[in-house]
Coordinates of N, CA and C in Angstrom, one line a residue:
X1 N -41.9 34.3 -6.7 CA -43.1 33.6 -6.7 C -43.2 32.5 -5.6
X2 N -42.2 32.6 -4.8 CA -42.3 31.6 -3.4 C -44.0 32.1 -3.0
X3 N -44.5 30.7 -2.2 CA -45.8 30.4 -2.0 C -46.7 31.4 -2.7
X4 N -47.0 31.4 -3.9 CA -47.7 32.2 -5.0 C -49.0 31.1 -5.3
X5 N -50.1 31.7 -5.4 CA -51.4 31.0 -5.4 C -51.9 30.8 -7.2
X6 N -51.4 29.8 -7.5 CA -51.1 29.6 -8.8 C -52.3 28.5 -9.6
X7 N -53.7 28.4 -8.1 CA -54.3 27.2 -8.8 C -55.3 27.8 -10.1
X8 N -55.0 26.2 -11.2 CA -56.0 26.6 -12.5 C -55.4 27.3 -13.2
X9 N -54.5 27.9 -13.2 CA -53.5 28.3 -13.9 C -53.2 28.1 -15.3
X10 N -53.2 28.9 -16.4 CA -52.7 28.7 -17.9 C -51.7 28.8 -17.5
X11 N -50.8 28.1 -17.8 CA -49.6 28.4 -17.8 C -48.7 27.5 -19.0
X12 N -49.5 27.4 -20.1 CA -49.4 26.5 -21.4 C -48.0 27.5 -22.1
X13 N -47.0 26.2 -22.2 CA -45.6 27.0 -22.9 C -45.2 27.8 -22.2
X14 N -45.4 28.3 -21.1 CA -44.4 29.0 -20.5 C -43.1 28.8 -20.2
X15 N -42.2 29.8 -19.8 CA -41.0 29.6 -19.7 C -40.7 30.2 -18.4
X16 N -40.7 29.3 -17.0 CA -40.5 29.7 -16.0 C -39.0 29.8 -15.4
X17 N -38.6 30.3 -15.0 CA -37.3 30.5 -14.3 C -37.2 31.3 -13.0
X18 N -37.7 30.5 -11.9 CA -38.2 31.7 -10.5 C -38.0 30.4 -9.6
X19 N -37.7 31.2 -8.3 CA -37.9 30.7 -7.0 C -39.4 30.5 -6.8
X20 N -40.2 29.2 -7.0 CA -41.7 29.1 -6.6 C -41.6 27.9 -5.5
X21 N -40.8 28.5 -4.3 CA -41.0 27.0 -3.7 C -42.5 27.5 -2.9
X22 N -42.9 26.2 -2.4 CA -44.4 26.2 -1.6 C -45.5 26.8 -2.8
X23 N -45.2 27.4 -4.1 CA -46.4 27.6 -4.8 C -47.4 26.4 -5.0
X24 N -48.6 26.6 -4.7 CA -50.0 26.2 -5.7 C -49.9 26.3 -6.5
X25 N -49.7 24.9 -7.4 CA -50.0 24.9 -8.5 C -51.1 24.0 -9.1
X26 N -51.6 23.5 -7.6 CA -53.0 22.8 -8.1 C -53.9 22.6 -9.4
X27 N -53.9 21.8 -10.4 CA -54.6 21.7 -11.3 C -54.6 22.1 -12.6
X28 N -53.2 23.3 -12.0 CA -52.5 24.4 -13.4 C -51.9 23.5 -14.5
X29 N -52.0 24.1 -15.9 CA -52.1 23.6 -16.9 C -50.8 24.1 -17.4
X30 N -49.4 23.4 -17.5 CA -48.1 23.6 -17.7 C -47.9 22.7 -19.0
X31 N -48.6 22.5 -19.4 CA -48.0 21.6 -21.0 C -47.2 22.2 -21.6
X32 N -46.4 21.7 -22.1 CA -45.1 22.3 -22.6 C -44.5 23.2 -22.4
X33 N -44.3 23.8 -21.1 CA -43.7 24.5 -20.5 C -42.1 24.6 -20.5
X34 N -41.5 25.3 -20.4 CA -40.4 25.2 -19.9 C -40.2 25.4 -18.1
X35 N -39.5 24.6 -17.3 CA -39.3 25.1 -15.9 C -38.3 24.8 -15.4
X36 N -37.3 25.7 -15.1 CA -35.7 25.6 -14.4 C -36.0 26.3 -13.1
X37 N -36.7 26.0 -12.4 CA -37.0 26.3 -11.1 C -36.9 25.8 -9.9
X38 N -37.1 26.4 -9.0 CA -36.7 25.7 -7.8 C -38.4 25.3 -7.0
X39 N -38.9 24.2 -7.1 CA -40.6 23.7 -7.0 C -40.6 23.0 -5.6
X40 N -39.3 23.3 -4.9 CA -39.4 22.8 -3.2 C -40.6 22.8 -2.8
X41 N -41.4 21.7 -2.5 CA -42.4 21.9 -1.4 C -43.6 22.6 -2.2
X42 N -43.8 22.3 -3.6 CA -44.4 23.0 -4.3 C -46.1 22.1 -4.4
X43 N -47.5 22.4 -4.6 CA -48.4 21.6 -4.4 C -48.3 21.5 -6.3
X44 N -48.2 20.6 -6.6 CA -48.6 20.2 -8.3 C -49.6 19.5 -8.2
X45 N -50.6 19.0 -7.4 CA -51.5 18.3 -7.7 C -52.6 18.0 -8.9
X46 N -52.7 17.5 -9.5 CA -53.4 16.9 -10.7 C -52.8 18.4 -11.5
X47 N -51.9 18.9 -12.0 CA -51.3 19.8 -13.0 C -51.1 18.7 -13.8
X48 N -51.3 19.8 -15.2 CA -50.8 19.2 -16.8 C -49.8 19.8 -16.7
X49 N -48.1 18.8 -16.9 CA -47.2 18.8 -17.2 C -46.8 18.0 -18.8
X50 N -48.1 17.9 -19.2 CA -47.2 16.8 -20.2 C -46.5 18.4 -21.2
X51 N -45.6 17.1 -21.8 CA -44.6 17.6 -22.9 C -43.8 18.6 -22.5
X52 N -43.5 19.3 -21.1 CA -43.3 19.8 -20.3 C -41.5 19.6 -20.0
X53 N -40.6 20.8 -20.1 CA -39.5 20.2 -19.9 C -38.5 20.3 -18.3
X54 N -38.9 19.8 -17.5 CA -38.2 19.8 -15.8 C -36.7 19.5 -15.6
X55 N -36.0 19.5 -16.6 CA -34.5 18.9 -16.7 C -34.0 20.0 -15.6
X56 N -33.5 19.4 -14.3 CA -32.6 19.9 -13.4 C -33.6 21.0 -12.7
X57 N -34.5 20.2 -12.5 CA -35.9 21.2 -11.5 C -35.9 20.5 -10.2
X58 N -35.9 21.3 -9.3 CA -35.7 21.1 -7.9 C -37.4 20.5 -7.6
X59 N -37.7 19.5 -7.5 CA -38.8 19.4 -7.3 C -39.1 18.2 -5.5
X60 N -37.9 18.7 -4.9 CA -38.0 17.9 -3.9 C -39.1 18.1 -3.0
X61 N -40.0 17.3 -2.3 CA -40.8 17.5 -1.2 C -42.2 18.6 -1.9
X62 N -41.9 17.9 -3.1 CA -43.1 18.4 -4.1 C -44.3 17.0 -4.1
X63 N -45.5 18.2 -4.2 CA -46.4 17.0 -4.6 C -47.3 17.0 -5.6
X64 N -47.1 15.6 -6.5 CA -47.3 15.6 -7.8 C -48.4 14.4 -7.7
X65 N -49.5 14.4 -6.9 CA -50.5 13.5 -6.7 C -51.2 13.8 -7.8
X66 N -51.4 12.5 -9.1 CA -52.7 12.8 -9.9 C -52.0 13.8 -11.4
X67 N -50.6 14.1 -10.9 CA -50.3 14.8 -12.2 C -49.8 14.2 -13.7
X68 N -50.3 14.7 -14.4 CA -49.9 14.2 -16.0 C -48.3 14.7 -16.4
X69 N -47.4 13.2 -16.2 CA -45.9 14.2 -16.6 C -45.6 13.1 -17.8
X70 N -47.0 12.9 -18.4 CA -46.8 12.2 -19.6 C -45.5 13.0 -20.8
X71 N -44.6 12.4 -21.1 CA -43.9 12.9 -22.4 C -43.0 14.1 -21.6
X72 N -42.7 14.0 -20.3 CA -41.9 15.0 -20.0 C -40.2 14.6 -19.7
X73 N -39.5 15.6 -19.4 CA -38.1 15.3 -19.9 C -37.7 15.5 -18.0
X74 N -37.0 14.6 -17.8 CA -36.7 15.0 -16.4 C -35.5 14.8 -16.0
X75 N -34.6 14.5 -16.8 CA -32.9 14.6 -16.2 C -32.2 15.4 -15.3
X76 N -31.9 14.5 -14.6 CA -31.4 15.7 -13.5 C -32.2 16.2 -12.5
X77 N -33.4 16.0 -12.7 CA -34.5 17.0 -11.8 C -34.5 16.0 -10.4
X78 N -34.4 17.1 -9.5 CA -34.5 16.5 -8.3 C -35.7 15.9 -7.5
X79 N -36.1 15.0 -7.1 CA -37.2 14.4 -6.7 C -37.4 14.0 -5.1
X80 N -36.4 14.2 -4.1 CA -36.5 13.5 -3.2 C -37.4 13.9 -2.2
X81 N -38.1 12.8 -1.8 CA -39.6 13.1 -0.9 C -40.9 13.8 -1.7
X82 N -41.0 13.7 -3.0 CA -41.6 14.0 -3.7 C -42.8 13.5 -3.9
X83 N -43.9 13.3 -4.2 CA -45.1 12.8 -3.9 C -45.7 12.5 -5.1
X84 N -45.4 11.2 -5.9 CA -45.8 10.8 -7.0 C -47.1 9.9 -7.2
X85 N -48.0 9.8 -6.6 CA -48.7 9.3 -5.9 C -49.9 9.4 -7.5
X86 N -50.3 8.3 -7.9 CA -51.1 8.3 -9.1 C -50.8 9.5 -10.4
X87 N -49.7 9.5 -10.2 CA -49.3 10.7 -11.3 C -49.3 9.3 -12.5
X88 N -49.2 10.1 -13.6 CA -49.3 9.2 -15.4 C -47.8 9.5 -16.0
X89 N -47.1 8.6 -16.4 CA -45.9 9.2 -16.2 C -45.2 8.0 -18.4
X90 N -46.3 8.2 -18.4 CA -46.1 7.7 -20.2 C -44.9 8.4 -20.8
X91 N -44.1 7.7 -21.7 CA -42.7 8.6 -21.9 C -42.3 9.7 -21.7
X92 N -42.2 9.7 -20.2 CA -41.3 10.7 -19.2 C -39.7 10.4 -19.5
X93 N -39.0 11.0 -20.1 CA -37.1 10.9 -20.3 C -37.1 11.2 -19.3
X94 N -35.4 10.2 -19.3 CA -34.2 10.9 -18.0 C -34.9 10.1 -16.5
X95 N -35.9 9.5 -16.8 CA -36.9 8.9 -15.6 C -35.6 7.8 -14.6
X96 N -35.2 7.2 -15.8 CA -33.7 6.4 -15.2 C -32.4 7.2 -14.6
X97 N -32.6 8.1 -14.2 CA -31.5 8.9 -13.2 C -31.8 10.3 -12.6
X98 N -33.1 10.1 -12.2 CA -33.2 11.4 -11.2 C -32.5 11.1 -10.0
X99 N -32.6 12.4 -9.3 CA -31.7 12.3 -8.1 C -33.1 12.5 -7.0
X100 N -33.1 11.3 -6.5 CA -33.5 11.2 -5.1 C -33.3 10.9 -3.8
X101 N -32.4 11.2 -4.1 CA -31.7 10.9 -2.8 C -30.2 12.6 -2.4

């Protein structure tokens, strides 16, 4: 699914496990998903992530402008150069030890 055109997307509960780096995910609706993926450079813009589980998701040089990662679990997940830019981040776990660097 590298650079895969993913905007608007149901993608409610899913269970992803794929190389999507550079995917569009603009605006796609991931609520409670599951994602062990690699989201390098991935566009998340205003996506619903809540309740969503990212634990050990490569989400470096991702951009998460505007996204809901309300109630999501994120231990481990990688963040660096990531673009958090008005994302809603209401009990997000694991928030105290991502790796950004």
């Amino acid at each position: 699914l590298t650079n895969a055109d993913l905007t608007d997307a149901d993608l409610t509960d899913a269970h992803l496990f794929a190389n999507m780096i550079g995917a569009n995910l603009t605006g796609s609706n991931l609520s409670g998903a599951i994602i062990f993926s690699n989201l390098n450079d991935a566009n998340l813009t205003r996506a619903n992530l809540t309740g969503a589980n990212l634990e050990h998701t490569n989400l470096t040089d991702a951009n998460l402008t505007g996204a809901n990662l309300n109630n999501v679990a994120m231990y481990g997940a990688q963040l660096r150069g990531a673009n958090l830019s008005g994302s809603f981040l209401a009990k997000t776990t694991g928030w105290d030890n991502p790796k950004t660097t």
